[in-house]
Structure formats: C-alpha cells, structure tokens
Coordinates of C-alpha atoms in Angstrom, one line a residue:
M1 CA 0.0 0.0 0.0
I2 CA 1.2 3.5 -0.7
F3 CA 0.1 6.9 0.7
S4 CA -0.9 8.2 -2.8
S5 CA -3.7 5.7 -3.3
I6 CA -7.4 5.8 -2.9
S7 CA -7.4 2.7 -0.7
F8 CA -5.0 4.4 1.7
L9 CA -6.6 7.8 1.7
Y10 CA -10.2 6.9 2.0
Y11 CA -10.3 3.5 3.7
F12 CA -7.1 2.5 5.6
L13 CA -6.2 5.9 7.1
P14 CA -9.7 7.0 8.3
I15 CA -10.3 3.6 9.9
T16 CA -6.8 3.6 11.5
I17 CA -7.2 7.1 12.9
A18 CA -10.7 6.3 14.3
L19 CA -9.5 3.2 16.0
Y20 CA -6.4 4.9 17.3
F21 CA -8.3 7.6 19.1
L22 CA -11.2 5.3 20.2
F23 CA -8.9 3.0 22.2
P24 CA -7.4 4.0 25.5
K25 CA -3.8 5.3 25.8
S26 CA -2.5 1.9 27.0
L27 CA -3.6 0.3 23.7
K28 CA -2.7 2.9 21.2
N29 CA 0.7 1.3 20.4
I30 CA -1.1 -2.0 19.8
V31 CA -3.6 -0.3 17.4
L32 CA -0.7 1.4 15.6
L33 CA 1.3 -1.8 15.4
F34 CA -1.7 -3.8 14.0
S35 CA -2.5 -1.1 11.5
S36 CA 1.2 -1.0 10.4
L37 CA 1.3 -4.8 9.9
V38 CA -1.9 -4.5 7.7
F39 CA -0.3 -1.7 5.8
Y40 CA 2.9 -3.5 5.1
G41 CA 1.3 -6.9 4.4
W42 CA -1.3 -5.4 2.0
G43 CA 0.7 -6.2 -1.1
E44 CA 3.3 -8.7 0.2
P45 CA 2.0 -10.5 3.3
K46 CA 4.8 -13.2 3.1
Y47 CA 7.4 -10.6 4.1
L48 CA 5.7 -10.0 7.4
L49 CA 7.4 -13.1 8.6
L50 CA 10.8 -11.7 7.7
M51 CA 10.1 -8.5 9.5
G52 CA 8.8 -10.4 12.5
I53 CA 12.0 -12.5 12.7
S54 CA 14.1 -9.4 12.4
I55 CA 12.2 -7.8 15.3
L56 CA 12.5 -11.0 17.5
F57 CA 16.3 -11.1 16.9
G58 CA 16.6 -7.3 17.6
Y59 CA 14.5 -7.6 20.8
G60 CA 16.5 -10.5 22.2
F61 CA 19.9 -9.1 21.4
G62 CA 18.8 -5.7 22.7
L63 CA 18.2 -7.2 26.2
L64 CA 21.5 -9.1 26.0
V65 CA 23.4 -6.0 25.0
E66 CA 22.0 -4.0 27.8
K67 CA 22.7 -6.7 30.3
Y68 CA 26.3 -7.2 29.3
R69 CA 27.3 -3.9 27.7
E70 CA 29.9 -3.2 30.4
K71 CA 31.6 -6.5 29.4
K72 CA 33.3 -7.7 26.3
V73 CA 30.5 -10.1 25.5
G74 CA 28.1 -7.1 25.2
K75 CA 30.1 -5.9 22.2
I76 CA 29.9 -9.4 20.7
F77 CA 26.1 -9.5 21.1
C78 CA 25.9 -6.1 19.5
A79 CA 28.0 -7.2 16.6
L80 CA 26.0 -10.4 16.2
S81 CA 22.7 -8.4 16.1
V82 CA 24.1 -6.0 13.5
S83 CA 25.4 -8.9 11.4
I84 CA 22.1 -10.7 11.4
S85 CA 20.2 -7.6 10.4
L86 CA 22.6 -6.9 7.6
S87 CA 22.5 -10.6 6.5
F88 CA 18.8 -10.2 5.7
L89 CA 19.5 -7.1 3.7
L90 CA 22.5 -8.6 1.9
Y91 CA 20.5 -11.7 0.9
F92 CA 17.4 -10.1 -0.4
K93 CA 18.9 -6.9 -1.9
Y94 CA 22.4 -7.9 -3.0
A95 CA 22.7 -11.6 -3.4
N96 CA 21.9 -11.6 -7.2
F97 CA 24.3 -8.7 -7.7
F98 CA 27.1 -10.6 -6.2
V99 CA 26.2 -13.8 -8.0
T100 CA 26.0 -12.0 -11.4
N101 CA 29.3 -10.3 -11.0
F102 CA 31.0 -13.4 -9.7
N103 CA 29.8 -15.3 -12.8
L104 CA 31.1 -12.5 -15.0
A105 CA 34.5 -12.4 -13.3
T106 CA 35.1 -16.2 -13.2
G107 CA 33.1 -17.6 -16.1
F108 CA 31.1 -19.7 -13.8
H109 CA 27.3 -20.1 -14.2
L110 CA 25.9 -20.0 -10.7
P111 CA 22.1 -19.8 -10.7
I112 CA 20.4 -16.5 -10.1
L113 CA 18.4 -16.6 -6.9
Q114 CA 14.6 -16.3 -7.2
V115 CA 14.2 -13.6 -4.6
T116 CA 12.4 -10.2 -4.7
L117 CA 13.2 -7.2 -2.7
P118 CA 10.9 -6.7 0.3
I119 CA 9.6 -3.1 0.4
G120 CA 11.2 -1.0 3.0
I121 CA 13.8 -3.5 4.1
S122 CA 16.6 -0.9 3.7
F123 CA 14.9 1.5 6.0
Y124 CA 13.7 -0.9 8.8
T125 CA 17.1 -2.7 8.8
F126 CA 18.9 0.5 9.5
Q127 CA 16.4 1.3 12.2
M128 CA 17.0 -2.1 13.9
I129 CA 20.8 -1.5 13.7
S130 CA 20.4 1.9 15.2
Y131 CA 18.4 0.4 18.0
T132 CA 21.0 -2.2 18.9
I133 CA 23.9 0.3 18.7
D134 CA 22.0 2.9 20.7
V135 CA 21.4 0.3 23.5
Y136 CA 25.1 -0.6 23.4
R137 CA 25.9 3.1 23.8
G138 CA 23.7 3.5 26.9
E139 CA 20.1 3.7 25.8
D140 CA 17.7 1.5 27.8
A141 CA 16.6 -1.6 25.9
Q142 CA 12.9 -1.9 25.1
K143 CA 11.4 -4.4 27.5
N144 CA 8.0 -4.5 25.7
I145 CA 8.4 -6.4 22.4
F146 CA 5.2 -4.8 21.1
S147 CA 6.6 -1.3 21.6
L148 CA 9.8 -2.3 19.8
A149 CA 7.7 -3.7 17.0
T150 CA 5.8 -0.5 16.8
Y151 CA 9.0 1.5 16.4
I152 CA 10.3 -0.8 13.6
A153 CA 7.0 -1.3 11.7
M154 CA 5.3 2.1 12.3
F155 CA 3.6 2.7 8.9
P156 CA 4.1 6.5 8.5
Q157 CA 7.9 6.0 8.0
L158 CA 8.1 2.2 7.2
I159 CA 8.5 2.2 3.5
A160 CA 10.4 5.4 2.7
G161 CA 11.7 6.9 5.9
P162 CA 12.8 9.2 7.3
I163 CA 15.1 6.8 9.1
V164 CA 14.0 7.1 12.7
R165 CA 16.6 6.4 15.3
Y166 CA 15.6 4.6 18.5
S167 CA 17.3 7.2 20.7
D168 CA 15.2 10.0 19.1
I169 CA 11.8 8.2 19.6
A170 CA 12.2 5.9 22.6
K171 CA 10.4 8.3 25.0
Q172 CA 7.6 9.0 22.5
I173 CA 7.0 5.2 22.1
K174 CA 6.4 5.0 25.8
T175 CA 4.4 8.2 26.3
R176 CA 3.3 11.1 24.0
T177 CA 0.7 13.8 24.0
H178 CA -2.0 14.4 21.4
S179 CA -3.7 17.7 20.6
F180 CA -6.1 19.1 18.0
D181 CA -3.5 21.6 16.9
M182 CA -0.9 19.0 16.4
A183 CA -3.3 16.8 14.5
A184 CA -4.3 19.8 12.3
E185 CA -0.7 20.5 11.6
G186 CA -0.1 16.9 10.7
I187 CA -3.1 16.9 8.3
R188 CA -1.8 20.1 6.6
R189 CA 1.7 18.7 6.3
F190 CA 0.4 15.4 4.9
I191 CA -1.8 17.1 2.2
F192 CA 1.0 19.4 1.1
G193 CA 3.3 16.4 0.9
L194 CA 0.7 14.5 -1.1
A195 CA 0.4 17.5 -3.5
K196 CA 4.2 17.5 -4.0
K197 CA 4.0 13.8 -4.9
I198 CA 0.9 13.7 -7.2
L199 CA 0.8 17.2 -8.7
L200 CA 4.6 17.7 -9.2
A201 CA 6.6 14.5 -9.0
N202 CA 4.2 12.4 -11.0
Q203 CA 3.9 15.1 -13.8
L204 CA 7.7 15.4 -13.9
G205 CA 7.9 11.6 -14.1
E206 CA 5.8 11.6 -17.2
L207 CA 8.2 14.0 -18.8
C208 CA 11.1 11.7 -17.9
S209 CA 9.2 8.7 -19.4
I210 CA 8.6 10.5 -22.6
F211 CA 12.4 11.2 -22.9
L212 CA 13.4 7.6 -22.2
D213 CA 11.0 6.4 -24.9
S214 CA 12.0 9.0 -27.4
L215 CA 14.0 8.3 -30.5
E216 CA 14.5 12.0 -31.1
K217 CA 17.2 12.9 -28.5
S218 CA 18.9 16.2 -28.4
V219 CA 21.2 18.2 -26.0
L220 CA 18.2 20.2 -24.9
F221 CA 16.2 17.1 -24.3
Y222 CA 19.0 15.5 -22.2
W223 CA 19.2 18.5 -20.0
L224 CA 15.4 18.8 -19.7
Y225 CA 15.4 15.1 -18.6
A226 CA 18.2 15.5 -16.1
I227 CA 16.6 18.6 -14.5
S228 CA 13.2 17.0 -14.5
F229 CA 14.4 13.8 -12.9
G230 CA 16.2 15.7 -10.2
L231 CA 13.1 17.6 -9.4
Q232 CA 11.0 14.5 -9.7
I233 CA 13.0 12.5 -7.1
Y234 CA 13.1 15.5 -4.8
F235 CA 9.4 16.1 -4.8
D236 CA 8.7 12.4 -4.8
F237 CA 10.9 11.6 -1.8
S238 CA 10.5 14.9 0.1
G239 CA 6.7 14.6 -0.4
Y240 CA 6.7 11.2 1.1
S241 CA 8.8 12.5 4.0
D242 CA 6.4 15.3 4.5
M243 CA 3.5 12.8 4.6
A244 CA 5.4 10.6 7.1
I245 CA 6.1 13.6 9.3
G246 CA 2.4 14.7 9.1
L247 CA 1.1 11.3 9.9
G248 CA 3.5 11.1 12.8
K249 CA 2.0 14.3 14.2
I250 CA -1.5 12.9 14.0
F251 CA -0.4 10.0 16.1
G252 CA 1.6 12.1 18.5
F253 CA 5.1 11.6 17.2
H254 CA 7.7 14.3 16.3
L255 CA 9.7 12.8 13.4
L256 CA 12.8 14.7 12.3
E257 CA 13.0 16.7 9.1
N258 CA 14.5 14.9 6.1
F259 CA 14.8 17.7 3.5
H260 CA 15.6 21.4 3.9
Y261 CA 15.7 23.1 0.4
P262 CA 18.9 21.3 -0.8
F263 CA 18.9 23.1 -4.2
I264 CA 19.8 26.4 -2.6
S265 CA 23.1 24.9 -1.3
T266 CA 26.4 26.7 -1.9
S267 CA 28.5 23.5 -1.7
I268 CA 28.1 19.8 -2.1
T269 CA 28.8 19.4 1.6
E270 CA 25.9 21.7 2.4
F271 CA 23.7 19.9 -0.2
W272 CA 24.1 16.6 1.8
R273 CA 23.3 18.3 5.0
R274 CA 19.9 19.3 3.4
W275 CA 19.1 16.2 1.3
H276 CA 17.9 12.9 2.9
I277 CA 19.1 14.2 6.2
S278 CA 18.2 11.1 8.2
L279 CA 20.4 8.9 5.9
G280 CA 23.4 11.2 5.9
S281 CA 23.3 11.6 9.7
W282 CA 22.9 7.8 10.1
F283 CA 26.1 7.1 8.1
R284 CA 27.9 9.9 9.9
D285 CA 27.1 8.7 13.4
Y286 CA 27.2 4.9 12.8
V287 CA 29.9 4.6 10.2
Y288 CA 32.0 7.8 9.6
I289 CA 32.6 8.7 13.2
P290 CA 33.3 5.1 14.4
L291 CA 35.8 4.8 11.6
G292 CA 37.6 7.8 13.0
G293 CA 35.9 10.7 11.2
N294 CA 38.4 13.5 10.7
Q295 CA 40.3 12.8 13.9
K296 CA 43.0 10.6 12.5
G297 CA 44.6 12.8 9.8
K298 CA 43.7 13.8 6.3
S299 CA 44.5 10.5 4.6
R300 CA 42.3 8.5 7.0
Q301 CA 39.5 11.1 6.7
F302 CA 39.4 10.8 2.9
F303 CA 39.5 7.0 3.2
N304 CA 36.5 7.2 5.6
I305 CA 34.7 9.5 3.2
F306 CA 35.1 7.0 0.4
I307 CA 34.0 4.1 2.5
V308 CA 30.9 6.0 3.6
W309 CA 29.9 7.1 0.1
I310 CA 30.5 3.7 -1.5
L311 CA 28.2 2.3 1.2
T312 CA 25.7 5.1 0.6
G313 CA 25.6 4.4 -3.1
F314 CA 25.3 0.7 -2.5
W315 CA 22.5 1.2 0.0
H316 CA 20.4 2.8 -2.7
G317 CA 20.7 -0.2 -5.0
A318 CA 22.5 -3.3 -6.1
A319 CA 24.0 -1.9 -9.3
W320 CA 27.3 -0.4 -10.4
N321 CA 25.7 3.0 -11.3
Y322 CA 24.8 3.5 -7.6
I323 CA 28.4 2.7 -6.6
L324 CA 29.7 5.1 -9.2
W325 CA 27.2 7.7 -7.9
G326 CA 28.6 7.2 -4.4
L327 CA 32.2 7.5 -5.7
Y328 CA 31.2 10.6 -7.6
F329 CA 30.1 12.4 -4.5
A330 CA 33.1 11.1 -2.5
V331 CA 35.4 12.7 -5.0
L332 CA 33.5 16.0 -4.9
L333 CA 33.3 16.1 -1.1
S334 CA 37.0 15.3 -0.8
I335 CA 37.9 18.1 -3.2
E336 CA 35.8 20.5 -1.2
K337 CA 37.4 19.5 2.1
L338 CA 40.9 19.9 0.6
Y339 CA 39.9 23.4 -0.6
F340 CA 38.3 24.5 2.6
M341 CA 41.1 23.0 4.8
K342 CA 43.4 25.6 3.4
R343 CA 41.2 28.3 4.9
P344 CA 40.9 27.5 8.6
N345 CA 38.6 30.4 9.3
N346 CA 35.9 29.1 6.9
H347 CA 33.4 26.5 7.8
I348 CA 32.8 23.8 5.3
G349 CA 29.5 24.4 3.5
M350 CA 29.6 28.2 4.0
V351 CA 30.6 30.4 1.1
E352 CA 31.3 34.1 1.1
R353 CA 28.3 36.0 -0.1
R354 CA 30.1 37.5 -3.1
Y355 CA 30.8 34.0 -4.4
Q356 CA 27.4 32.4 -3.7
I357 CA 25.9 32.8 -7.1
F358 CA 28.8 30.9 -8.7
S359 CA 28.9 28.3 -6.0
R360 CA 25.1 27.7 -6.4
I361 CA 25.6 27.2 -10.1
Y362 CA 28.5 24.8 -9.4
V363 CA 26.3 22.8 -7.0
L364 CA 23.3 22.6 -9.4
F365 CA 25.6 21.6 -12.3
F366 CA 27.2 18.7 -10.5
V367 CA 24.1 17.6 -8.7
T368 CA 22.2 17.5 -12.0
I369 CA 24.8 15.2 -13.5
S370 CA 24.6 13.0 -10.4
F371 CA 20.9 12.4 -11.1
V372 CA 21.8 11.1 -14.5
I373 CA 24.3 8.7 -13.0
F374 CA 21.7 7.7 -10.4
N375 CA 19.0 6.9 -12.9
G376 CA 21.1 5.0 -15.4
Q377 CA 20.1 1.4 -16.0
D378 CA 23.8 0.4 -16.4
L379 CA 27.2 2.0 -16.8
G380 CA 26.8 2.1 -20.6
Q381 CA 23.6 4.1 -20.4
V382 CA 25.2 6.4 -17.8
C383 CA 28.1 7.2 -20.2
S384 CA 25.7 7.7 -23.1
D385 CA 23.4 10.0 -21.1
I386 CA 26.3 12.1 -19.7
G387 CA 27.7 12.3 -23.3
G388 CA 24.3 13.5 -24.4
L389 CA 24.3 16.4 -22.0
F390 CA 27.4 17.7 -23.8
G391 CA 26.5 16.8 -27.4
I392 CA 28.9 13.9 -27.7
G393 CA 28.0 11.5 -30.5
G394 CA 26.8 14.1 -32.9
I395 CA 23.3 14.6 -31.5
P396 CA 21.6 17.9 -32.4
F397 CA 21.4 20.7 -29.9
V398 CA 17.6 20.9 -30.1
S399 CA 14.8 18.8 -31.5
D400 CA 11.1 19.3 -32.2
E401 CA 10.1 16.8 -29.5
A402 CA 12.3 18.6 -26.9
L403 CA 10.7 21.9 -27.7
Y404 CA 7.2 20.4 -27.6
C405 CA 7.9 18.9 -24.2
L406 CA 9.4 22.1 -22.9
R407 CA 6.2 24.0 -23.9
S408 CA 3.9 21.3 -22.6
F409 CA 5.6 21.0 -19.2
A410 CA 6.8 24.6 -18.8
V411 CA 4.2 25.5 -16.1
V412 CA 5.0 22.3 -14.1
L413 CA 8.7 22.9 -14.3
L414 CA 8.4 26.6 -13.3
I415 CA 6.2 25.7 -10.3
A416 CA 8.6 22.8 -9.3
I417 CA 11.7 25.1 -9.5
I418 CA 10.0 27.8 -7.4
G419 CA 8.7 25.1 -5.0
A420 CA 12.2 23.7 -4.5
T421 CA 13.2 27.1 -2.9
P422 CA 12.0 28.8 0.3
F423 CA 10.2 31.4 -1.8
A424 CA 6.7 30.2 -0.9
C425 CA 7.5 30.0 2.8
Q426 CA 8.9 33.5 2.7
I427 CA 5.7 34.8 1.1
V428 CA 3.6 33.2 3.9
T429 CA 5.9 34.6 6.5
A430 CA 5.5 38.1 5.0
I431 CA 1.7 37.8 5.0
L432 CA 1.7 36.7 8.6
K433 CA 3.6 39.8 9.6
R434 CA 0.7 42.0 8.3
P435 CA -2.2 43.0 10.6
M436 CA -4.8 40.9 8.9
G437 CA -2.4 38.3 7.5
K438 CA -3.0 35.5 10.0
R439 CA -6.8 35.9 9.8
I440 CA -6.7 35.7 6.0
L441 CA -4.5 32.6 6.0
N442 CA -6.6 30.9 8.7
W443 CA -9.6 31.4 6.4
M444 CA -7.9 30.4 3.1
E445 CA -5.9 27.4 4.4
P446 CA -8.8 24.9 4.8
V447 CA -10.3 26.0 1.4
V448 CA -6.9 25.4 -0.3
L449 CA -6.4 22.1 1.5
I450 CA -9.8 20.8 0.5
L451 CA -9.4 21.9 -3.1
L452 CA -6.0 20.2 -3.3
L453 CA -7.4 17.0 -1.9
L454 CA -10.2 17.0 -4.4
I455 CA -7.9 17.6 -7.3
M456 CA -5.5 14.9 -6.2
T457 CA -8.4 12.5 -5.7
A458 CA -9.4 13.2 -9.3
Y459 CA -5.9 12.3 -10.5
L460 CA -5.9 9.1 -8.5
V461 CA -9.4 8.0 -9.7
D462 CA -8.3 8.7 -13.2
G463 CA -5.5 6.2 -12.7
S464 CA -2.8 8.7 -13.7
F465 CA 1.0 8.0 -13.7
N466 CA 1.7 7.3 -10.0
P467 CA 5.1 5.6 -9.4
F468 CA 7.1 5.8 -6.2
L469 CA 10.8 6.0 -6.9
Y470 CA 12.1 4.9 -3.5
F471 CA 10.2 1.6 -3.5
R472 CA 13.1 0.2 -5.4
F473 CA 15.5 1.1 -2.6

C-alpha cells in the first residue's frame, strides 16, 4: 500500500485514525502496530514473517546487549545483532548482484536466486541496527516487544523513511501527547506532501518517461530530462517524507525533518546536510565517526569519506551505477574539504556572499549530473546520457520533441523550480507579519487544502501515472 492511493486515503487511514483515538492510551501502540502490519502486508504478506523474525532477533539481542554492555560479551552481542540484520538485507537486496558479478568475473554459471526485494527493508534494517547500537551506547533496551515492533513497523515511515533512530523516539513510544492543533498541523503537512507527490513528482515523471521512450534525443532534451528527474525525485521523496512527518504528528510523534531546500546549497557538503538528512546523519554517526571521522589525519579522513559514500551508493541499489554515484560524491566532497582546509577560518559548507551565485551554479551543475548517474540502467547508459548532455555523439542541440515537451511542461517545471526554494514560505511569513495576515490565512488554508485533496483524488481516480521511486531502494 502507498500513501498516494485511494485505498489508503479513504479506507485505511480514516479507519486507523478512528480506532487509534477510540482506544485508551495503554492500547494505542497495539492499534498502531496492528495497522502497520496490515499496511505492510497489504501487497506482500509473506514478508511480514521476515520483519517479525528481524524484530525478534533485535528484541532478544537488545536485552542481552543492555545486560552485558559493560563487558566484552556485550560488544559481541551487538556485533551479532548488526550482522544478522545486515545478512537479511544482503541476501534479499544484493545476493543476485554478487552472483551475477561473480559469474562475469570467473566464467562460472551459478544460478540467479529467485528472490524479490521486500519493500522498506533498507529502512527498517537501518532502524534495527540503530536500536542495537543505541542500546550498546547506553540507551535503555525496550522491554516490551510490542513497543519495539511499533518502532520498527510504524507505517508512517516504514517504506520510505525518514530513518528514525531509536534514541530519538524511545520516549515517544512510551508516552506522548496528542492535541487538536498537532493533528491539524499533521493533516496540513500530509496534504502538502501528497500534493508534491501527485501534482509535481508524477507530472515530472511523465516527462522523464517521454524522454526515455523518445527516438529524437537532443542536448536540450537530455538537460530537460536531467533537471526533470532531479526535481521528480526531490518532490517524490520529500513529499513522502512530509506525509510521514504529518502522519506522525497525527499519532503524537515528532519525526525529524528529512529535507531542507537542498537546491539552494552553496557547496556539495551543504547539499548533503539538506538532502535525505536522516540517511546522511545515520552514516555519519554509525559509520563515519566510528571509523575515526576527521580525527586521524587527512588521509584517513578521505579514506573514511570514500568508505561511507561507497556504502551510501550501494545502500540505494544493487547496481554499479549506484556505486559510481557514491564515488562521484566522495570525490566532490574530498575536493571541497581539501579546498576549505586551506582556509581555517571558513566552515565547510559556508561560502562568502560575493561567491554564492557561482557556488550555487556549481552545485546545481554537478548535482544534476549526479541524477543522470543515479537513474542509469547500467554504466553504458550512464556514459551515453552524460555524453548526451554535452552533445557527444553528434546529436543535435535541439529537437522538435524537446521543444514540444518544454512548452507542454513549462508550467509544471516553473512551479517545481520555485517550489524547491524557500520562496513560498517567505511569502507566507511576510503575509503573517501584516495585521490581517493571520486571519486571512486561517480562512484560506482549509479551502486550499480541500481543493488540493479534491484535485489529487481526481488524479488518482483517473489512474494517472503514479510511481514511487524509493520503492526500489
């Protein structure tokens, strides 16, 4: 089940909310857990067993790690728990990648395994790992297995994040407050996130599909595709994150932000502090810093950066283009750190105002190329698409189909570009500062939200293009 579906919006969600608030506080986690299991098992019930086994292992090891964390055996239990969690992920997500490449390298013909990727396994595996490590670092282990299962399986963030750490949500699992204002804020956030997904990401996805099917490629069309895909994945994923955060508020949870206008960044370092924040901070705190971070000299720091970004790329998918994508950012980040290290008074990610226009262009240029790498089906297509951006291969600069698509999607592209900046929020803030501003917005907001919901429902009933990019991760 996905958030952007009629079955979720008009059946599952209203019933879940009604049951959640009808039951007493002592049973709310049980209602949320049951609803989450229904949500997850809607399309692939067989993988509920896998999640259940993962939770049982995590629960048992959590208790053992807490009991023995002052002893060496506690570290062993922690390592075992992390290894078991990773083994599930490695088997279901990466086994065929390893088999295929082993066959290519050796000439052997080992059979490809008949396994499919369980939805959300990358996200809930990382959450289980964070739970075990947080307990090892001093957090109290969860004694109630249903509460731990609620943390792992909670449907608002189960299939697409943000990656919620146990240390950030442990107290909220035990006790949390609910209010009308918080629920209203959650509904508002959910609807705006849904709008980003259906009205922007899906439309941009149609443009990308037209490009991929086209036999009339041109330099303009390649750039139109690269920009559109970058905006599509931003609104697709940030929209889902907004919906998750909004749903969390309805149920009394405060989930951390996952995106913060990454396209206005003035460095690649800053971009990754604004894009998929929960994943970046997870790798920083559970991989980069334990490896030594920047505390063991420049050579070790750059080694750590490359390790983290190879893993980050590989986390996104079992294909060489994702590893290349990770290496691409590792190189860019290493170059930036070399440059800024020569200026001890500067903070990495901060650029002098007079250079910001050039630095923003630099970030947008390299990030746009990264999306082409990210979306390539194989390394051959990646090379072909990047070559297309620069006219390699004798392709024309412009084509009739590219101009047609540019005219057809101009309004969507313009709205998406503006929507990827803080401009709209700045307008709302300016209105609120006026004497009648708050009253006007309070009157307009419910009207706008209802209209948006009706329009999006029409799109969904029509059966329009409605993919979700992060399902594949």
